[in-house]
PDB file of C-alpha atoms in Angstrom:
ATOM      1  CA  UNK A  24     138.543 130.010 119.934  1.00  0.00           C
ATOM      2  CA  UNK A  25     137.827 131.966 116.698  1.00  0.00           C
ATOM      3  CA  UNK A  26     136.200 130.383 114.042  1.00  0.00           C
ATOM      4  CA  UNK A  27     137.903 128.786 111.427  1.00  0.00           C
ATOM      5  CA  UNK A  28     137.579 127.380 108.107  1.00  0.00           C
ATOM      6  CA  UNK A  29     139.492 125.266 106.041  1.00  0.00           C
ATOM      7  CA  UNK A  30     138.386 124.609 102.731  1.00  0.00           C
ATOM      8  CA  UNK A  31     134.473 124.549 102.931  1.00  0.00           C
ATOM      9  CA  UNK A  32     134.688 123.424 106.881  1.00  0.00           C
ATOM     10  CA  UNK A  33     133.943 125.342 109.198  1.00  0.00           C
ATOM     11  CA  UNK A  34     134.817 124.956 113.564  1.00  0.00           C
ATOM     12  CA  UNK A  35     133.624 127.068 116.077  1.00  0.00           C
ATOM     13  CA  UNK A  36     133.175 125.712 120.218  1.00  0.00           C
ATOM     14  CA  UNK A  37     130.249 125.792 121.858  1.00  0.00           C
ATOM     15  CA  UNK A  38     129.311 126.475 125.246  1.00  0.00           C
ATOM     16  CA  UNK A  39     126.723 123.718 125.523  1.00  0.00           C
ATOM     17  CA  UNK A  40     127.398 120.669 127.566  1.00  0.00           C
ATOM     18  CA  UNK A  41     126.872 117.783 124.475  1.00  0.00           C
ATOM     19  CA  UNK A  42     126.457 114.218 125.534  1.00  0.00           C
ATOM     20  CA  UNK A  43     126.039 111.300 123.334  1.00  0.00           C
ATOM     21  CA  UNK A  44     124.041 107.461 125.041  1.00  0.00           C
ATOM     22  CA  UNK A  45     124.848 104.313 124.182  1.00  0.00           C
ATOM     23  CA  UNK A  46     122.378 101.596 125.815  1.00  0.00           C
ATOM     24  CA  UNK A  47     121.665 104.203 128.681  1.00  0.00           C
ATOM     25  CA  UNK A  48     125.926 105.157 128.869  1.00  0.00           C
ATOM     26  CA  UNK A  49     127.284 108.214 128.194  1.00  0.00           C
ATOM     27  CA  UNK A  50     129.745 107.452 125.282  1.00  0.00           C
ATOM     28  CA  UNK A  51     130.857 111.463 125.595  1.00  0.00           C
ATOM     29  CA  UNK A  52     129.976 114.436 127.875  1.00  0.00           C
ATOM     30  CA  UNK A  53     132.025 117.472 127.662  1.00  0.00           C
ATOM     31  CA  UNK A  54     131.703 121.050 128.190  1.00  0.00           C
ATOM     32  CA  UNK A  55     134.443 121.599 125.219  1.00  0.00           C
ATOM     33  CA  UNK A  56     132.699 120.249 121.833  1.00  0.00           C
ATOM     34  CA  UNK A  57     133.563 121.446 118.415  1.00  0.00           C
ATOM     35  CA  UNK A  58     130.802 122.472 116.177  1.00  0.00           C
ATOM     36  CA  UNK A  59     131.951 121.324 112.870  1.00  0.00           C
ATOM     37  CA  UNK A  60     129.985 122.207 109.562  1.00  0.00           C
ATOM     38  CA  UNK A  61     131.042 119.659 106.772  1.00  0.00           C
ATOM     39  CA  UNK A  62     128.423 120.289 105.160  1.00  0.00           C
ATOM     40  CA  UNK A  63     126.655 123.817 104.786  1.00  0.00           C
ATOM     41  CA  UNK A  64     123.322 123.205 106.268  1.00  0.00           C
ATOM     42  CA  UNK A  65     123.792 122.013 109.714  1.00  0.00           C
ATOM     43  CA  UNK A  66     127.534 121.643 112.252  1.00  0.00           C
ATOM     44  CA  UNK A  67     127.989 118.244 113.661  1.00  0.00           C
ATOM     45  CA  UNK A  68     129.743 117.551 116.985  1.00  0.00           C
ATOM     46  CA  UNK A  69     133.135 116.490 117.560  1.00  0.00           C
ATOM     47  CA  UNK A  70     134.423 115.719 121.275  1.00  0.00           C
ATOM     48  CA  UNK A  71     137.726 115.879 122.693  1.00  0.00           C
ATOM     49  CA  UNK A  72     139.320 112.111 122.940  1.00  0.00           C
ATOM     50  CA  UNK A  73     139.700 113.116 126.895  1.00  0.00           C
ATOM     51  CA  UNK A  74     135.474 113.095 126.826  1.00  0.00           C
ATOM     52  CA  UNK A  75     135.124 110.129 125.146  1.00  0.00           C
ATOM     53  CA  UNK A  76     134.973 106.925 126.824  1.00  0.00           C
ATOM     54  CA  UNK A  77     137.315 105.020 124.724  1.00  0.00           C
ATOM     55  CA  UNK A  78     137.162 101.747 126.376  1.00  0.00           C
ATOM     56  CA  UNK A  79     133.535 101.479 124.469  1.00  0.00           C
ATOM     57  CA  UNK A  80     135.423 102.446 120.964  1.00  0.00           C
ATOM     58  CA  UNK A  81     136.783  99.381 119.161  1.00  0.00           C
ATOM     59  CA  UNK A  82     139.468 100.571 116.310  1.00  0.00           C
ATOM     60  CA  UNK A  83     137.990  98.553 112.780  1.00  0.00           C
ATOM     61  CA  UNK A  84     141.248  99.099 111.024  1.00  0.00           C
ATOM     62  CA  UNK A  85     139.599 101.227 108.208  1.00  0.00           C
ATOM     63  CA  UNK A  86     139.822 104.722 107.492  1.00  0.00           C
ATOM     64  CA  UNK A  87     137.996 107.697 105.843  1.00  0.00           C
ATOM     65  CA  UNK A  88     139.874 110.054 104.207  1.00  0.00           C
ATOM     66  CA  UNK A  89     138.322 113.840 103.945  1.00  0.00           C
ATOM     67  CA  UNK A  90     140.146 116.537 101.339  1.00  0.00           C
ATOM     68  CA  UNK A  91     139.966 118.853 104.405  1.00  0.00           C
ATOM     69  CA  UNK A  92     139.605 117.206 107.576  1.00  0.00           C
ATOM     70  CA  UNK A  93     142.306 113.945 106.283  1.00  0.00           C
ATOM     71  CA  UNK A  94     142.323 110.492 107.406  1.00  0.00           C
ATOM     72  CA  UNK A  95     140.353 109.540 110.691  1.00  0.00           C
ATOM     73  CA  UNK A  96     140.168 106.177 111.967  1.00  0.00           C
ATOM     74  CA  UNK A  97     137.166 104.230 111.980  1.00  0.00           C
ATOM     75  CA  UNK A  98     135.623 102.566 115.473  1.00  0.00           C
ATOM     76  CA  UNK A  99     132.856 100.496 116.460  1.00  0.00           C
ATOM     77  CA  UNK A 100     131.214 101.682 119.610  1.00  0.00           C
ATOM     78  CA  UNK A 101     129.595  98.995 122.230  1.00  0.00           C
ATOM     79  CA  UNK A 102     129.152  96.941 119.040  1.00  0.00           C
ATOM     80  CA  UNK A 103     127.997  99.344 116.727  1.00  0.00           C
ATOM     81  CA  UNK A 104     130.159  99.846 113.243  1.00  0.00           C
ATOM     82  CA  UNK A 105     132.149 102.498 112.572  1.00  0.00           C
ATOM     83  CA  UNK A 106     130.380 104.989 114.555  1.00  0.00           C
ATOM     84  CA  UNK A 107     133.256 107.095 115.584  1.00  0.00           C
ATOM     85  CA  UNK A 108     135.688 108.986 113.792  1.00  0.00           C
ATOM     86  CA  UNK A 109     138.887 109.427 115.711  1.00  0.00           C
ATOM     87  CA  UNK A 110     141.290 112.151 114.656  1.00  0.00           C
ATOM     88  CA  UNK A 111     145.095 111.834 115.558  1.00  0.00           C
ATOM     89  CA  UNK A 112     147.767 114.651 115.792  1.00  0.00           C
ATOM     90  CA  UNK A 113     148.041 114.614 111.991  1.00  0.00           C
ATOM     91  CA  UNK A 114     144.968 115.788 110.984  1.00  0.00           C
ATOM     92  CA  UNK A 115     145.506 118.624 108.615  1.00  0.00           C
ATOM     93  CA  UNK A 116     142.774 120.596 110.472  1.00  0.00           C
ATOM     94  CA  UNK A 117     144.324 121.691 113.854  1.00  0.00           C
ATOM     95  CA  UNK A 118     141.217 122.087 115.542  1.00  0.00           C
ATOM     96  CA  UNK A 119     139.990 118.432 115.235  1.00  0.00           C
ATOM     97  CA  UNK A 120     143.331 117.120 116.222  1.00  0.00           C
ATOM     98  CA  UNK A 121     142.556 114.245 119.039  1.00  0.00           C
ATOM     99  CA  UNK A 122     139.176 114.708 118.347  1.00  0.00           C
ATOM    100  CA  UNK A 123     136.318 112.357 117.759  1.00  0.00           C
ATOM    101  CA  UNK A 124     133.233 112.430 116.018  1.00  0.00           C
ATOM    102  CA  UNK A 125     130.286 109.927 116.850  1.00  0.00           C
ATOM    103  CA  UNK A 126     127.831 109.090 113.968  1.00  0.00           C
ATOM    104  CA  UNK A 127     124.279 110.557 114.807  1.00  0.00           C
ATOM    105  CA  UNK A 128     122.384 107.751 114.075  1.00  0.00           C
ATOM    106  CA  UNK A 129     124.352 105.028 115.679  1.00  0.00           C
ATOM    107  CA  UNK A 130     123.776 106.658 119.193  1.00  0.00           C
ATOM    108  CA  UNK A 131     120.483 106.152 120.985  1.00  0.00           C
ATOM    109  CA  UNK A 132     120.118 109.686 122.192  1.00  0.00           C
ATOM    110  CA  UNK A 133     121.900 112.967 122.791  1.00  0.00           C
ATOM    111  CA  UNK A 134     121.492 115.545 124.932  1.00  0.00           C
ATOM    112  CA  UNK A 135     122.423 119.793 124.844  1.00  0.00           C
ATOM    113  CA  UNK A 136     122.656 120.341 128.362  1.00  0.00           C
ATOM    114  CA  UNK A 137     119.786 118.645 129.913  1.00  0.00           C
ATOM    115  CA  UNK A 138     117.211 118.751 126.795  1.00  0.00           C
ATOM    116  CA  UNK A 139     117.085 115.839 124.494  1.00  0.00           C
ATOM    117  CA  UNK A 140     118.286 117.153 120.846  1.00  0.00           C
ATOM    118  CA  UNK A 141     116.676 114.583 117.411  1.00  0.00           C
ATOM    119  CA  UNK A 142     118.005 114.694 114.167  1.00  0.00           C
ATOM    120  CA  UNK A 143     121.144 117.134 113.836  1.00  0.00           C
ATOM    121  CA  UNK A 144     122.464 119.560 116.327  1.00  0.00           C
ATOM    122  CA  UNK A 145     120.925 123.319 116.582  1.00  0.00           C
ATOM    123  CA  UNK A 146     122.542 125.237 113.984  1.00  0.00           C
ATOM    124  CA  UNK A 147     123.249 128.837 116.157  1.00  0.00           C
ATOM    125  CA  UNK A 148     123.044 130.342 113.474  1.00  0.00           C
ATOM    126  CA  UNK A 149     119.832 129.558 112.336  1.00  0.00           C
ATOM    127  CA  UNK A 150     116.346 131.385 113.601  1.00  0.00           C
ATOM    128  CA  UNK A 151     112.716 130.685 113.572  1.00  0.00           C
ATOM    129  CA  UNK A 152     110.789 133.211 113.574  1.00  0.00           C
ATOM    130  CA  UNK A 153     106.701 132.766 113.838  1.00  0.00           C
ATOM    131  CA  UNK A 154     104.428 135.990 113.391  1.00  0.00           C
ATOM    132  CA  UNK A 155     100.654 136.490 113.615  1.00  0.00           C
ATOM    133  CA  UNK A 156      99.435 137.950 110.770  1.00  0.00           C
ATOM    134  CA  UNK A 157      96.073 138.893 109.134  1.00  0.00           C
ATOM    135  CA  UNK A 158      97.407 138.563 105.589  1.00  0.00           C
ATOM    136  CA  UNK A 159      95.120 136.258 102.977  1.00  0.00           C
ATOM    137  CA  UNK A 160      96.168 132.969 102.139  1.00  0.00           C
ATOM    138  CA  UNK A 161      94.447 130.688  99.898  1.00  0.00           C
ATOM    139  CA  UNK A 162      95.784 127.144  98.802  1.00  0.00           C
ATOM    140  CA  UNK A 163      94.748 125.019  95.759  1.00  0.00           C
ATOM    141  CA  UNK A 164      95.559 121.761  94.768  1.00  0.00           C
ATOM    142  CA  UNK A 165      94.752 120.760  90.810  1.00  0.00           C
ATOM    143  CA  UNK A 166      92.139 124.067  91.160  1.00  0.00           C
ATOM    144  CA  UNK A 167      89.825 123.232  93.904  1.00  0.00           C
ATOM    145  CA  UNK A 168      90.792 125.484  96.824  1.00  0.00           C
ATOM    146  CA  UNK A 169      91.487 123.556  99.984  1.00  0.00           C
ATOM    147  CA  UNK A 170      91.983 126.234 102.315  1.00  0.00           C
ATOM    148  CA  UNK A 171      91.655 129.984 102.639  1.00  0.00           C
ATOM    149  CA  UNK A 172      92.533 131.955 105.654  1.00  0.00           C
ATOM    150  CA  UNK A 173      92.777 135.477 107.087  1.00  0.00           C
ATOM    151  CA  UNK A 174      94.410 134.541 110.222  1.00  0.00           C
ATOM    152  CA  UNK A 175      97.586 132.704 109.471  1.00  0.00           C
ATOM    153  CA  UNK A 176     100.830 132.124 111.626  1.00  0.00           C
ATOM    154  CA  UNK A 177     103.587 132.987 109.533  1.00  0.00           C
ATOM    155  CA  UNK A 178     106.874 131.116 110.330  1.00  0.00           C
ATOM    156  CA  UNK A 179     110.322 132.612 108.928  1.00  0.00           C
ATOM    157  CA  UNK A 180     113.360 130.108 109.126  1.00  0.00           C
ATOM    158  CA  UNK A 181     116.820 131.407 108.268  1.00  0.00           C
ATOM    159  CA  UNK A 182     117.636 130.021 104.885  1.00  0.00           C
ATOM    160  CA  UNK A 183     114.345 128.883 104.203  1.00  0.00           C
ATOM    161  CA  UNK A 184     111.003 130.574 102.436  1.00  0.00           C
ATOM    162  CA  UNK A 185     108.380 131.464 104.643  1.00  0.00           C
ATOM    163  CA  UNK A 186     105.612 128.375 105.969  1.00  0.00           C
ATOM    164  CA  UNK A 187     102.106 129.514 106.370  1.00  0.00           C
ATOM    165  CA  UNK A 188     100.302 127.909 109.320  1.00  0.00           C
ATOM    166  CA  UNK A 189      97.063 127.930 108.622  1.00  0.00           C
ATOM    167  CA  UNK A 190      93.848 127.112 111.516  1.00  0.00           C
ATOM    168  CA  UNK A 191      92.284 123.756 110.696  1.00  0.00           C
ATOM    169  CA  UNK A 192      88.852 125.449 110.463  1.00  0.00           C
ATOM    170  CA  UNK A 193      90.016 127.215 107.457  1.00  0.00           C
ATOM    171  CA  UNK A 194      91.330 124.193 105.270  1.00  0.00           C
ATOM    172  CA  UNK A 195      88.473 121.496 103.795  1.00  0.00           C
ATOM    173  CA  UNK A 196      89.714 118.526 106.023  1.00  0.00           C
ATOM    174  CA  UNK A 197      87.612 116.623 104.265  1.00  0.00           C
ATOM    175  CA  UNK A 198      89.840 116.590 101.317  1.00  0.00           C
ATOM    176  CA  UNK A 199      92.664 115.184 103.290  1.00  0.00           C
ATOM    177  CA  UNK A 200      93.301 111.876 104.086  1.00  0.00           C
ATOM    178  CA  UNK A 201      95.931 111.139 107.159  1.00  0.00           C
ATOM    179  CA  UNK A 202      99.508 109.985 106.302  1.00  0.00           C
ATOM    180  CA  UNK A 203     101.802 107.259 107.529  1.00  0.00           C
ATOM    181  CA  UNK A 204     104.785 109.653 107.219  1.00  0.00           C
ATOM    182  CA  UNK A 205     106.120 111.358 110.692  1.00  0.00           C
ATOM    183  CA  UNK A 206     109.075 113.517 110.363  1.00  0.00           C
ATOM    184  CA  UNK A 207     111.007 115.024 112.850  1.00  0.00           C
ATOM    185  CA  UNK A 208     112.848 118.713 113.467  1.00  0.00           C
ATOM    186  CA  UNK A 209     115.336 119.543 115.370  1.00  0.00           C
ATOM    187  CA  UNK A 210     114.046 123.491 116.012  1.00  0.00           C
ATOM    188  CA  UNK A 211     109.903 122.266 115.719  1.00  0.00           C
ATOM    189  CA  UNK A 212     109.634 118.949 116.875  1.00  0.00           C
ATOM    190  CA  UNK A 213     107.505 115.985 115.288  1.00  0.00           C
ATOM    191  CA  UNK A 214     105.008 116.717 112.709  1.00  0.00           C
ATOM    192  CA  UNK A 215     102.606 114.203 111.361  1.00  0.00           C
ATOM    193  CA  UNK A 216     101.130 114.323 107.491  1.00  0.00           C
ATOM    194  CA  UNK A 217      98.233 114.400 105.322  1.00  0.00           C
ATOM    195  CA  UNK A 218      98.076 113.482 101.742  1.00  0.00           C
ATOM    196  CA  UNK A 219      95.063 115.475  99.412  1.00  0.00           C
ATOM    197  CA  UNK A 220      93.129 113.382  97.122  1.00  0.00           C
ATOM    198  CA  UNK A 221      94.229 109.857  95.945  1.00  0.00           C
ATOM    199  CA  UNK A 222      97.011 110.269  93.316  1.00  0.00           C
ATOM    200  CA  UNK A 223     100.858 110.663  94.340  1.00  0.00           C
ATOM    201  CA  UNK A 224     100.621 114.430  93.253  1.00  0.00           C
ATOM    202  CA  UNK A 225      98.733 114.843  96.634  1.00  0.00           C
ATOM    203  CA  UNK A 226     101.042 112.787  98.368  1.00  0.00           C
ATOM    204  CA  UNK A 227     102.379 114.825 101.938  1.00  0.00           C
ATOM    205  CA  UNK A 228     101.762 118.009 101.042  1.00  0.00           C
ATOM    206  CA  UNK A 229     100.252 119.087 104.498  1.00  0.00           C
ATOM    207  CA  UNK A 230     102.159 118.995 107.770  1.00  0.00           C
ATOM    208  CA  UNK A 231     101.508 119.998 111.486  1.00  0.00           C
ATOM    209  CA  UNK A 232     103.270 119.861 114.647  1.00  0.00           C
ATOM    210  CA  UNK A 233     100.697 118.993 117.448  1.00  0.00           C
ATOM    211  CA  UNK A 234     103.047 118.930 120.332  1.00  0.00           C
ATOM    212  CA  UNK A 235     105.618 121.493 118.848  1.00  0.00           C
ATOM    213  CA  UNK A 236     108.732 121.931 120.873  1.00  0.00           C
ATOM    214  CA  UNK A 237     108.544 125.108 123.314  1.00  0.00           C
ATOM    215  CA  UNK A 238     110.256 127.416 120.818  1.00  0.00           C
ATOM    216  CA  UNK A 239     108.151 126.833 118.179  1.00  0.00           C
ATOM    217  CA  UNK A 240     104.724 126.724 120.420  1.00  0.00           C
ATOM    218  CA  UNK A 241     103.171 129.357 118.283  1.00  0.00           C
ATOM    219  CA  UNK A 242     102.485 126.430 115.772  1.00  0.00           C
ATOM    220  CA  UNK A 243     100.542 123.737 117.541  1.00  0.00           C
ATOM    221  CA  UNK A 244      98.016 122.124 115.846  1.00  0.00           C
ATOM    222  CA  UNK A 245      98.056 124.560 113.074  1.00  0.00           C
ATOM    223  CA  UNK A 246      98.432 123.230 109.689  1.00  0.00           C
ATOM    224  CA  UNK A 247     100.948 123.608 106.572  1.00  0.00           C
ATOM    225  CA  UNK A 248     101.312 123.038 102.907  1.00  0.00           C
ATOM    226  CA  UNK A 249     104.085 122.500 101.188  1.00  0.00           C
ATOM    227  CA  UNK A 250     104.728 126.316  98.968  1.00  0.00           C
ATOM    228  CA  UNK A 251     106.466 124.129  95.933  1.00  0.00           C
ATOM    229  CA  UNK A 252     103.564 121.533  95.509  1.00  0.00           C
ATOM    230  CA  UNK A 253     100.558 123.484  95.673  1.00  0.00           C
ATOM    231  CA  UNK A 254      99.522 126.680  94.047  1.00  0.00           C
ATOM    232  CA  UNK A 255      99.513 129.473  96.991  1.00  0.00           C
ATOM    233  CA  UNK A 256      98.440 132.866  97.244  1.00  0.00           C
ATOM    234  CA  UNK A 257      99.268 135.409  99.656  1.00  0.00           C
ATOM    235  CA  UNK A 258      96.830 138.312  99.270  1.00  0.00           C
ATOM    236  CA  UNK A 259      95.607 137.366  95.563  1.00  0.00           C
ATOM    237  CA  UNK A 260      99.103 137.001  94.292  1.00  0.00           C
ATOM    238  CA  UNK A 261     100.428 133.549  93.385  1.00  0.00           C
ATOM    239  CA  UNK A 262     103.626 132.221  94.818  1.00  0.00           C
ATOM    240  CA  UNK A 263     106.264 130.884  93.035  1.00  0.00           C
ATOM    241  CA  UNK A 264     106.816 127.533  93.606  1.00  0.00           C
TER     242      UNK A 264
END
């Protein structure tokens, strides 16, 4: 199928397998899911009604209506509200007609292929990229310098400005205090936090991925700061933020 767009949406297939788990069930496995992008930063999935199992979708009587995609019908799956969007043959967008979406965060885990996939679906269109490099980076927060490096893993992210990865013998970890905060990545995997200093200026401005996932290896245990909180220079000159 060629892409298509309608409005600011934007379809394309994929030729993933995709399931979705319910309390250990597959709720959908297909080798024919949509990639739909209703919003511009990341697709979500939508499967063909024929890949479903319906008998675990419970119609609520309530509808959403989207100016492009129309009205879908709201379900509750194996007890959990409307967390499927069923399309019927009157969906102004051909390409989702008798097709269902399933709300990310109502299913327990989902799958492309036979790896485990967290927050959002792989955008194919985006790339990391993560290059050695020997340029200088030096980081300060409120004027005292809290790292400096020569030897920093640079990583390049469609869309996104470039992270420096920095080793953790170049940054003062004495200056940083751990975080509660955990985030998670769908192209790096989970990264843990550190705040700098006490005030909520410092708050989570470093980041590092100890266990990164196997694309984004390059990474581990190096650490980050966050480019629009900190003042950051790349061979003397200061970014902007």
């Amino acid at each position: 199928m060629e892409p298509t767009k309608r409005g600011r949406v934007r379809v394309e297939t994929t030729a993933k397998r995709v399931r979705a788990y319910v309390n250990g069930r597959p709720v959908a496995d297909t080798i024919r899911a949509l990639l739909v992008w209703e919003l511009p930063y990341y697709p979500t999935y939508y499967f063909p009604a024929d890949d479903v199992d319906m008998e675990s979708l419970k119609a609520s009587g309530r509808k959403e209506h989207s100016p492009s995609r129309g009205d879908g019908e709201l379900h509750d799956v194996a007890g959990r509200p409307d967390a499927a969007l069923v399309y019927g043959d009157d969906a102004p967008l051909e390409q989702i007609r008798g097709h269902v979406r399933l709300d990310w965060e109502s299913m327990d885990n989902w799958f492309e292929e036979d790896e485990e996939v967290t927050v959002h679906p792989r955008d194919p269109y985006r790339r990391v990229d993560i290059l050695a490099s020997s340029r200088h980076v030096r980081v300060e927060v409120d004027g005292v310098t809290v790292a400096d490096s020569r030897s920093p893993r640079i990583l390049f992210e469609t869309g996104l400005r470039p992270r420096y990865y920095l080793p953790k013998t170049d940054v003062r970890l004495d200056l940083l205090h751990r975080s509660d905060t955990v985030t998670h990545c769908p192209y790096k995997g989970q990264a843990e936090y550190w705040s700098v200093g006490e005030g909520e200026g410092g708050k989570d401005l470093v980041w590092s991925y100890p266990a990164p996932l196997p694309e984004s290896q390059k990474i581990a245990g190096l650490v980050a700061f966050y480019n629009e909180k900190v003042d950051l220079y790349v061979d003397g000159v200061l970014q902007p933020r």
